[in-house]
Coordinates of C-alpha atoms in Angstrom, one line a residue:
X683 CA 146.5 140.4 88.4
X684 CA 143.7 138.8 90.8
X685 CA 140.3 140.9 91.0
X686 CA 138.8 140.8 94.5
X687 CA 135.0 140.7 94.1
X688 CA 134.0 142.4 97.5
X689 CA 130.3 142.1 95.8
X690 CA 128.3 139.9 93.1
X691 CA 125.5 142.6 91.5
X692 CA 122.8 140.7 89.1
X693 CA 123.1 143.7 86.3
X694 CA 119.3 144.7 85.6
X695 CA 117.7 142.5 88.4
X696 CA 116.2 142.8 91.9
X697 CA 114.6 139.6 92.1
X698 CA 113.7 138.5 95.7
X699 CA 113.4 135.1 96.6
X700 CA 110.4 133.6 99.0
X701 CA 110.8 131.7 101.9
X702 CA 111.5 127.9 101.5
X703 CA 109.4 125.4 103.4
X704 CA 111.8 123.9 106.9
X705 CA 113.9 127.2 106.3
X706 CA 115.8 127.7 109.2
X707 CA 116.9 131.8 109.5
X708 CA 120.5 131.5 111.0
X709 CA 121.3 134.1 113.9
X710 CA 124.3 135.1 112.8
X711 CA 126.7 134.6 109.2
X712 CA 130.8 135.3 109.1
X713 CA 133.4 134.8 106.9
X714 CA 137.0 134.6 106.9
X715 CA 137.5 138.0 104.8
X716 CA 135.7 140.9 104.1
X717 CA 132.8 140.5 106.5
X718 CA 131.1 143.4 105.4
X719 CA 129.1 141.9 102.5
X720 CA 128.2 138.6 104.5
X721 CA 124.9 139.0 105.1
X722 CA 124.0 139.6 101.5
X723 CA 124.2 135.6 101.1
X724 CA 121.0 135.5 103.3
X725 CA 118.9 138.5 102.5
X726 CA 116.3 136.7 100.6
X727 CA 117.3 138.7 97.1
X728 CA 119.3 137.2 93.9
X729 CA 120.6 140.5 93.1
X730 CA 123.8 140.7 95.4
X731 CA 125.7 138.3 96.7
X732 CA 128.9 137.7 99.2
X733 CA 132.9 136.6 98.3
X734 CA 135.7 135.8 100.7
X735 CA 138.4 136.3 97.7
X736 CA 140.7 133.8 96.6
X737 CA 142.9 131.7 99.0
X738 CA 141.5 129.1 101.9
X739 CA 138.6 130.5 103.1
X740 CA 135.4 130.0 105.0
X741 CA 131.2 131.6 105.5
X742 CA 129.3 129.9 108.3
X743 CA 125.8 130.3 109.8
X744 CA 125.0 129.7 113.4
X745 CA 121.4 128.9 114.6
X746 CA 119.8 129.2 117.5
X747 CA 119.1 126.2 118.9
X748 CA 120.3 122.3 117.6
X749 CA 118.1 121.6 114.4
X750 CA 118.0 118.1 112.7
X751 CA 119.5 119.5 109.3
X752 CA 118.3 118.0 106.0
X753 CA 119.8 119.8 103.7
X754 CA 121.7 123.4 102.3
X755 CA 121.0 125.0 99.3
X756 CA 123.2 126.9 97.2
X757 CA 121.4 128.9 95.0
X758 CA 121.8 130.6 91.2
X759 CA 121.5 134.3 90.7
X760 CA 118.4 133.0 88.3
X761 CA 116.5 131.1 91.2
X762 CA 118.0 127.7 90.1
X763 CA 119.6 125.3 93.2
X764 CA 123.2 125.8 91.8
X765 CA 125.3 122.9 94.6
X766 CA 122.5 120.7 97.3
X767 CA 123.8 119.0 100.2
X768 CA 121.2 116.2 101.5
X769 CA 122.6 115.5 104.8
X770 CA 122.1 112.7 107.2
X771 CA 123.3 110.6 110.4
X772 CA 126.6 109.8 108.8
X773 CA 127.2 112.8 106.8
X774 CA 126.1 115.4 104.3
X775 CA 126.4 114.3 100.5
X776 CA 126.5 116.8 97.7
X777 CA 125.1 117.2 94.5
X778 CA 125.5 119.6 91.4
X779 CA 128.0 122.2 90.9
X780 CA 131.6 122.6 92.5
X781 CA 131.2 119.6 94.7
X782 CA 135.3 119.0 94.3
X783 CA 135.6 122.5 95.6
X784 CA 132.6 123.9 98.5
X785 CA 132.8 121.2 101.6
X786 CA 129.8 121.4 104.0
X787 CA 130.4 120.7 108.1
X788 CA 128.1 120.4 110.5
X789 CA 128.5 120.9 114.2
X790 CA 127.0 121.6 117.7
X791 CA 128.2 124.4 120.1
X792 CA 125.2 124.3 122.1
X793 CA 123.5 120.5 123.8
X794 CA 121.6 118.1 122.1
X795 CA 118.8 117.1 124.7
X796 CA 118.8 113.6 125.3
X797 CA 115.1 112.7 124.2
X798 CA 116.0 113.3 120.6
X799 CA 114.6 111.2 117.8
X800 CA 117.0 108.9 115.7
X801 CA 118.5 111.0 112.9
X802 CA 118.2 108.2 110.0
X803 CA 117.5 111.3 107.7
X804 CA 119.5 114.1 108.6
X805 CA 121.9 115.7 111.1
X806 CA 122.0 117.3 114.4
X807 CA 124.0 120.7 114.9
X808 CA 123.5 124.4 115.1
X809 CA 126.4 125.3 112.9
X810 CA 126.8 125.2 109.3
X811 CA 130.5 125.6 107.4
X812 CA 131.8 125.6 103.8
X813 CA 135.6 125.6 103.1
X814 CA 137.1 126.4 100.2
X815 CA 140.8 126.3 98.8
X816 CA 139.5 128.8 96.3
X817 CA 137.5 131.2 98.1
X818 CA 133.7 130.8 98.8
X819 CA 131.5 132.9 96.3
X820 CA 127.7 132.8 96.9
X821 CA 124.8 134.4 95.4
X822 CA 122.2 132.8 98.3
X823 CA 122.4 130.0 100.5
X824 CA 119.4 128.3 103.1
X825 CA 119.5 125.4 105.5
X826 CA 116.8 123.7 105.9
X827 CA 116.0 121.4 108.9
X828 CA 113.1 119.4 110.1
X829 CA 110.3 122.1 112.4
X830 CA 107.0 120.7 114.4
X831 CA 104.4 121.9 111.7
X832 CA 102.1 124.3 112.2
X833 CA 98.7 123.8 114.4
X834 CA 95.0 123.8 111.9
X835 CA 94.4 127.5 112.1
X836 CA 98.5 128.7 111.4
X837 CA 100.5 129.6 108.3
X838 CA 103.9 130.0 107.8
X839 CA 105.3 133.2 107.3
X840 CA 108.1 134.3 105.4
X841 CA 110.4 134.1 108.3
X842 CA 109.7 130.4 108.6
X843 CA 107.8 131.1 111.8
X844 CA 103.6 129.7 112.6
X845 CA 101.3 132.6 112.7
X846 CA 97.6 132.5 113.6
X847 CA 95.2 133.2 110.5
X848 CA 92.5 134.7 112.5
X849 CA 92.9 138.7 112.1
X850 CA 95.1 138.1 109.2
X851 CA 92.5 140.1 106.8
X852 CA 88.8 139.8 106.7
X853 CA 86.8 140.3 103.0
X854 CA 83.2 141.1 103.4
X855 CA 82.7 139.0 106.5
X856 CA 84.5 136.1 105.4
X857 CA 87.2 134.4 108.2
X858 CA 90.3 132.8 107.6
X859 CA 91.1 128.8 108.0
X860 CA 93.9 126.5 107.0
X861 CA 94.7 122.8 107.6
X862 CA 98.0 123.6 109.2
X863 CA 101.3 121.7 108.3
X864 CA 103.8 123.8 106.0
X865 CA 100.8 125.7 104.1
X866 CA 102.2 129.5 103.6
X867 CA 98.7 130.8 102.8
X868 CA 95.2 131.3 105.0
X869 CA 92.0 130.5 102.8
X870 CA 88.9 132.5 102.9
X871 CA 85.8 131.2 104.7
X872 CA 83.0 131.1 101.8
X873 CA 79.8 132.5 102.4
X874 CA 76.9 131.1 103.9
X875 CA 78.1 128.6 106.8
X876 CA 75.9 130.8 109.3
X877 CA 79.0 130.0 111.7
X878 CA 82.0 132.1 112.2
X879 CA 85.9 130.4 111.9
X880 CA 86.0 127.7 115.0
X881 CA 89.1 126.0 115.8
X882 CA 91.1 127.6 112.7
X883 CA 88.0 126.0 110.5
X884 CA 85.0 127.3 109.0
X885 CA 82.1 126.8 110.8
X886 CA 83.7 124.1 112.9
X887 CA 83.2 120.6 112.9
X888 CA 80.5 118.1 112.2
X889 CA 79.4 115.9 115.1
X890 CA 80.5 112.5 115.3
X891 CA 77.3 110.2 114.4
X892 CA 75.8 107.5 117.0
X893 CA 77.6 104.1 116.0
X894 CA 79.9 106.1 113.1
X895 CA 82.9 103.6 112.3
X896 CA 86.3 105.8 111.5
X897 CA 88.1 104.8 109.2
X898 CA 91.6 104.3 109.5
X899 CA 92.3 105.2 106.3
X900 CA 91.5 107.0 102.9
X901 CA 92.9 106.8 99.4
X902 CA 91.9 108.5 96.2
X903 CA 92.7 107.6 92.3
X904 CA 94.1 110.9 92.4
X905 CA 94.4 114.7 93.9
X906 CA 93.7 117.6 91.5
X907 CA 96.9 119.0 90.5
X908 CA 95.7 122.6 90.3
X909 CA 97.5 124.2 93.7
X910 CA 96.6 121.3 95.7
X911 CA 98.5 118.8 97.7
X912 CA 97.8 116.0 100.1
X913 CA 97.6 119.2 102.9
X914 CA 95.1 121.0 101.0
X915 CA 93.2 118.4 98.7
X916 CA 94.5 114.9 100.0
X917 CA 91.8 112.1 100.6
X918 CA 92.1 112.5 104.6
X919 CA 90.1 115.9 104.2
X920 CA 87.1 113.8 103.4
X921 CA 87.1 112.2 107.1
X922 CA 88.0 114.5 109.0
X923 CA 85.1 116.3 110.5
X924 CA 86.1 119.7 109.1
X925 CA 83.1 121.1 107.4
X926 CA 85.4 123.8 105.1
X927 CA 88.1 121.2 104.2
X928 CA 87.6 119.2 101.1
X929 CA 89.4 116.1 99.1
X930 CA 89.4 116.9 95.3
X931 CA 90.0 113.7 93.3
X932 CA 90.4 113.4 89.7
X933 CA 91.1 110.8 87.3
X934 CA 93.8 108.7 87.6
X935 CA 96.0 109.2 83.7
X936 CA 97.9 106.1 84.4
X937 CA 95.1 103.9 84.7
X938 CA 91.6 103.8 82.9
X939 CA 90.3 107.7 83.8
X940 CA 88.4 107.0 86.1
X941 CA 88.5 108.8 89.6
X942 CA 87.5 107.0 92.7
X943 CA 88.0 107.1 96.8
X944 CA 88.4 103.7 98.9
X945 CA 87.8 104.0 102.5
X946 CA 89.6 101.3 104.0
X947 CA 88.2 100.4 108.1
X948 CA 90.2 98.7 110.9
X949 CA 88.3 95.2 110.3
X950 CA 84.9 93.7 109.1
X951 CA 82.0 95.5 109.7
X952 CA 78.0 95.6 108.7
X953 CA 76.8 98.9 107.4
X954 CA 73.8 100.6 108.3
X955 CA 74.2 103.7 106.6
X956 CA 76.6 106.0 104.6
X957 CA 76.0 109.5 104.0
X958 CA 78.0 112.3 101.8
X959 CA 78.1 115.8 103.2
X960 CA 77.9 119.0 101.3
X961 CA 80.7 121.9 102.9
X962 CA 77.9 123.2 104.9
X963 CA 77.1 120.0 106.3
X964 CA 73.8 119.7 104.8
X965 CA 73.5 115.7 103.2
X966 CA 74.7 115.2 99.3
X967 CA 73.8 111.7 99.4
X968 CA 72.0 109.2 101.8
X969 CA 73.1 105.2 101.1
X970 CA 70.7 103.2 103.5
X971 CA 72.2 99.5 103.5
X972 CA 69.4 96.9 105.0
X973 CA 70.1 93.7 106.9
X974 CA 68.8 91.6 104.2
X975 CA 70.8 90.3 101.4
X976 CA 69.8 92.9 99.2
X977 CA 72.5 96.3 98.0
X978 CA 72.6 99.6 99.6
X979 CA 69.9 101.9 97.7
X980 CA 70.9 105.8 97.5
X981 CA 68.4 109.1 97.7
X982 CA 69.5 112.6 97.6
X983 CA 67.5 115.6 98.7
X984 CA 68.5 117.1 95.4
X985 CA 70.2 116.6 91.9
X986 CA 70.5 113.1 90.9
X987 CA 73.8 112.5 92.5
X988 CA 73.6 109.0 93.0
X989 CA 73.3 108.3 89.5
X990 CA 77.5 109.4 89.3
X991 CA 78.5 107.1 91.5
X992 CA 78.9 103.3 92.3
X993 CA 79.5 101.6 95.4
X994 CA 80.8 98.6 96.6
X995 CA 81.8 97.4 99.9
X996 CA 84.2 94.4 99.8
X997 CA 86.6 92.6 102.2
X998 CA 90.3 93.0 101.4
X999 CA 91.1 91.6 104.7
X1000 CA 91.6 87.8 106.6
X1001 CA 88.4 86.4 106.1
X1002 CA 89.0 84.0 109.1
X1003 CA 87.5 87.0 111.3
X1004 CA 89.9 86.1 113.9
X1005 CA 89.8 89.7 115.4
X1006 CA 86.2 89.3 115.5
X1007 CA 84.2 88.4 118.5
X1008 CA 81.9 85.4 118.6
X1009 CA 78.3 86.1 118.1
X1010 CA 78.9 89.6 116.9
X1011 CA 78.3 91.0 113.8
X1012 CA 81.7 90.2 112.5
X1013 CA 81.5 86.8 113.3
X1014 CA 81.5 84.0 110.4
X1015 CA 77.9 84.4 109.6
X1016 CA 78.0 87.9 108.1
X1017 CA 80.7 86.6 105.4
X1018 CA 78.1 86.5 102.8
X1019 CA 75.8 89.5 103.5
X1020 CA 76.9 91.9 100.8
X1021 CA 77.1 95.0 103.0
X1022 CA 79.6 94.0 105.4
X1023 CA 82.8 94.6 104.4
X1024 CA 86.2 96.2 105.4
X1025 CA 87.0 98.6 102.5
X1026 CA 84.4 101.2 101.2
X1027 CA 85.2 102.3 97.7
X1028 CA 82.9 105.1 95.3
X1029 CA 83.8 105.5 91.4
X1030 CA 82.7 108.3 89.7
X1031 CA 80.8 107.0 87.0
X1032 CA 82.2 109.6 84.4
X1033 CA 85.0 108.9 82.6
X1034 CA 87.7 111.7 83.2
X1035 CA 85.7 113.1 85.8
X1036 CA 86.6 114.9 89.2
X1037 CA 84.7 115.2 92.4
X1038 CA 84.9 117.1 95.4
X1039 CA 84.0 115.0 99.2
X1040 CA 84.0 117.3 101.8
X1041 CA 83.0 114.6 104.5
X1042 CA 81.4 110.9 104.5
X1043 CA 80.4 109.5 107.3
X1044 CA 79.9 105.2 107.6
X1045 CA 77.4 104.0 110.3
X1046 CA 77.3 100.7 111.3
X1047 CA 74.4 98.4 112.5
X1048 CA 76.1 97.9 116.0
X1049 CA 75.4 94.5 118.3
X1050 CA 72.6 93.6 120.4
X1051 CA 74.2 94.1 123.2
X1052 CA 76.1 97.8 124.0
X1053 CA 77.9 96.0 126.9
X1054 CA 80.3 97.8 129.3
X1055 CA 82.0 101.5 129.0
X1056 CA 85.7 101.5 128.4
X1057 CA 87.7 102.5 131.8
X1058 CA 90.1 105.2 131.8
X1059 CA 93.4 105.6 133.8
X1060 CA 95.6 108.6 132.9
X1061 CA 99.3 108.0 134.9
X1062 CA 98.6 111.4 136.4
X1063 CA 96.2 114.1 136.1
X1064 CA 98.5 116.6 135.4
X1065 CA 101.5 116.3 132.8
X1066 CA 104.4 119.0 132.9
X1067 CA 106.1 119.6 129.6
X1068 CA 108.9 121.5 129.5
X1069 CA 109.0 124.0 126.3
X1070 CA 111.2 122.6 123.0
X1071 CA 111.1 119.2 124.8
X1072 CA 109.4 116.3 123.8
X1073 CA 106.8 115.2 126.3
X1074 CA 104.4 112.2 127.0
X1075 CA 101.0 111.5 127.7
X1076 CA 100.6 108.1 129.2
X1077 CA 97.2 106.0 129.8
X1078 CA 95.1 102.4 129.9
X1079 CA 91.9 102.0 128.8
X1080 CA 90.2 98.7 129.7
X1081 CA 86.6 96.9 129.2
X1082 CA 85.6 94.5 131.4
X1083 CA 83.4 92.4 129.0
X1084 CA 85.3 92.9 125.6
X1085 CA 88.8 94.1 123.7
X1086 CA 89.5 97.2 122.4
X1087 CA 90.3 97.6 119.1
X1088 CA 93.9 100.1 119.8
X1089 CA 93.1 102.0 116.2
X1090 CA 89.6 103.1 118.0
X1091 CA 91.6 105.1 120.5
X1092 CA 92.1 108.6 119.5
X1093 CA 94.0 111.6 122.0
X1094 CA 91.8 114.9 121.1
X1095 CA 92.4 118.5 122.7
X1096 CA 89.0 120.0 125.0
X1097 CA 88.1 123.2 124.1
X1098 CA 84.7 124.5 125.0
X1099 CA 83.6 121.2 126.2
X1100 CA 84.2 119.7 123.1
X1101 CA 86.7 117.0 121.4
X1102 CA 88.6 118.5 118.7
X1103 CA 91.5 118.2 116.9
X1104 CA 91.9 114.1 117.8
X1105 CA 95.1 111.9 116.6
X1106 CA 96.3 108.6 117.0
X1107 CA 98.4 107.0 119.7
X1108 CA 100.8 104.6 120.3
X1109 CA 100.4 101.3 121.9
X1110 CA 102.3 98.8 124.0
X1111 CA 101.2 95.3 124.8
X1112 CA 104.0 94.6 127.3
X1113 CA 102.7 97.6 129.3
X1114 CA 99.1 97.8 127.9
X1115 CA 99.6 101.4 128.2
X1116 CA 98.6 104.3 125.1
X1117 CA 100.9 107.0 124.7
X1118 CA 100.4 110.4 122.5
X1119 CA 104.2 111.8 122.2
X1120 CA 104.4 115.6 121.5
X1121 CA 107.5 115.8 119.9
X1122 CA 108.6 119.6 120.7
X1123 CA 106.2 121.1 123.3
X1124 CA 105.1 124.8 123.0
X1125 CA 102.4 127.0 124.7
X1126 CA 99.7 126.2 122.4
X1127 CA 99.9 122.9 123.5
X1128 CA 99.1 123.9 127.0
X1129 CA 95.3 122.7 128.2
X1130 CA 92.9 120.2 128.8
X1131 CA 92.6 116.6 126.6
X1132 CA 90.8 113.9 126.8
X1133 CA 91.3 110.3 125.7
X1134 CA 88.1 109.2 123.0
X1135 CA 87.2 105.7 122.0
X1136 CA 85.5 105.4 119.2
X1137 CA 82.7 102.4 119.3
X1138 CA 80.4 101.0 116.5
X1139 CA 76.4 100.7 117.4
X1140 CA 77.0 103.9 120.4
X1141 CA 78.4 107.1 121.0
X1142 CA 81.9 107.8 121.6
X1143 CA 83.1 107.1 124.9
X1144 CA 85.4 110.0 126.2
X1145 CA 87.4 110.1 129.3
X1146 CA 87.8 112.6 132.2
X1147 CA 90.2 115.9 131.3
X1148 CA 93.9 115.6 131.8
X1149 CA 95.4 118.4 132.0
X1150 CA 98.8 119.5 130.1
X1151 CA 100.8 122.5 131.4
X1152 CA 104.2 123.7 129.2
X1153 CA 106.7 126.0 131.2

């Protein structure tokens, strides 16, 4: 005699799950029989469960919009993944148990928009199915698809959607920042910045020095394993501007325990002067590097910090100096001059040691000559995005006595008069033209930018507003 299970009950539990990271919630869950325990296959808890019975049968989950689907999850009553599906453009692949017997579709009811990306890594649709020929039983299931992450300032909350931190809670006086991304969690301001939360950040940003060379890149021996990934401890906290954001590096085990970070530039350039910040933006250590052929010599206001570390700047790069200008200071002649270089690298001078950079800022010498501002043309000064459509940006920026390098370019938001939150663009040499794509607009995206080149020996040059308007 066949035993219909209308329900699956965890005897002695009530464990609940938590939200996964690129969760999509589905808007509505059927089945081909007994409809009334569906839903417990997506409430978020181990303890019960939904079953069709034996026979062909079917559970689906529709979303509300077409999502790039990566994978689905089948999960065990103990909180193991029991059957994974990895999905991509030519089909999802599974993995684990009952492969032989669950079969996952994927389809679209509603419109893909034409301006989609390539899906090399998963698959478009708003529909997810599993058939059976011998019923579908399961304790939990999730989709996951790939979301626009969260702004500096958000979290995600348990229903996979961004919230703001500030207002969240407040301890003693002390505000609320994150770094954005997939971080669930809002950290707590520490005391004694003298500046409330700006920006989703604690106490704001640091100024950009006169003649300060970005970097275009940062690397560590290793990030502290103790809750921290690239988001929260990764070596691009350490340049960019964020007083309250930190990179904590560590000792790499597969190597000789040592930690270090290597700050690597777009090209060859002289250094004047590089200076570690403390989280209030007060100076750690000064590293003043003169002309003559002579190292850079280190002074702190207090400790004896620069006995930890070691420097060295070093070329990694051509050394033909082809994408330097005659006559400048990356031309042939500073080959040999022991503080030009185009990779910046500190080791901790401990063995097994760990260190926490919370900004560093490189300043070079700069030319003789400042020579002419870049020129800035925007294709319009007004852009209309359309909400959960990708929408573009376009610009030129041209000098009339020199290139510019396109890594120097940076697209940043205006708020309060100020630059903030800057990324990279994209660059076309049949069209000379920069472009900063925003891949899913929303309201927050809604305001005025500004296009920012970034030039050694002088201040940032920054264009007039453009403004950006999502209906």
């Amino acid at each position: 005699m066949k035993i219909l299970i209308l329900a699956i009950l965890l005897a002695g539990a009530n464990a609940r799950r938590t939200r996964q990271l690129g969760e999509i919630i589905p808007t509505e869950v059927e089945q081909s029989a007994h409809n009334e325990n569906v839903h417990s296959a997506t409430d978020m808890s181990f303890s019960y469960g939904s079953a069709t019975g034996d026979g062909d049968q079917w559970f689906r989950m529709k979303l509300d919009e077409v999502y790039c689907i990566t994978k689905v999850i089948r999960w065990e009553y103990n909180g193991d993944p029991l059957t994974t599906w990895t999905c991509s453009e030519s089909g999802c692949t599974c993995a684990g148990f009952q492969c032989n017997i669950y079969r996952l579709s994927i389809s679209t009811r509603g419109t893909l928009p034409d301006d989609s990306p390539p899906a090399d890594d998963c698959m478009y649709g708003d529909t997810a199915q599993i058939d059976s020929h011998r019923g579908v039983t399961l304790r939990e299931i999730t989709i996951h698809g790939k979301r626009e992450p969260c702004l500096p300032g958000e979290y995600l909350d348990d229903e996979g959607v961004c919230q703001e931190c500030t207002g969240r809670m407040s301890v003693r006086g002390q505000y609320l920042w994150s770094t954005g991304g997939d971080v669930s969690f809002c950290n707590v301001c520490w005391l004694g910045y003298g500046e409330r939360m700006i920006d989703g950040h604690c106490g704001g940003a640091r100024e950009r020095l006169p003649g300060e060379i970005v970097p275009v890149a940062a690397e560590v021996s290793a990030i502290s394993p103790n809750n921290c990934d690239e988001a929260t401890c990764g070596p691009a906290l350490a340049i960019d501007l964020w007083k309250d954001t930190a990179s904590v590096v560590v000792w790499d085990t597969d190597g000789d325990y040592t930690s270090w970070i290597r700050l690597r530039l777009d090209r060859v350039h002289c250094i004047k002067e590089i200076i570690w910040f403390w989280n209030y933006g007060t100076v750690r250590m000064n590293y003043t590097c003169p002309e003559e052929d002579t190292q850079c010599t280190c002074s702190t206001p207090t400790g004896s910090y620069c006995d930890h570390f070691t420097l060295t700047i070093s070329t990694t790069g051509a050394e033909d100096t082809s994408l330097a200008a005659p006559g400048t200071e990356d031309s042939q002649d500073t080959l040999g001059d022991p503080n030009c270089g185009d990779t910046i690298q500190f080791n901790n001078n401990q063995q097994g040691g760990y260190f926490y950079l919370h900004e560093i800022a490189v300043v070079g010498r700069g030319g003789d000559e400042e020579g002419s501002n870049p020129v800035f043309e925007f294709e319009t000064t007004e852009v209309q995005c359309t909400r959960r459509r990708k929408c573009e940006v376009k610009f030129r920026v041209t000098k009339e006595d020199g290139k510019i390098g396109t890594k120097s370019v940076r697209f940043c938001k205006l708020v309060d008069g100020q630059p903030i939150n800057c990324s990279k663009v994209s660059y076309k040499k049949k069209t000379k033209m920069y472009t900063k794509k925003i891949k899913k607009a929303k309201d927050t995206h809604s305001g005025e930018y500004v296009a920012v080149v970034v030039q050694d020996g002088g201040q940032d040059v920054v264009s007039d507003p453009v403004t950006v308007v999502v209906n």
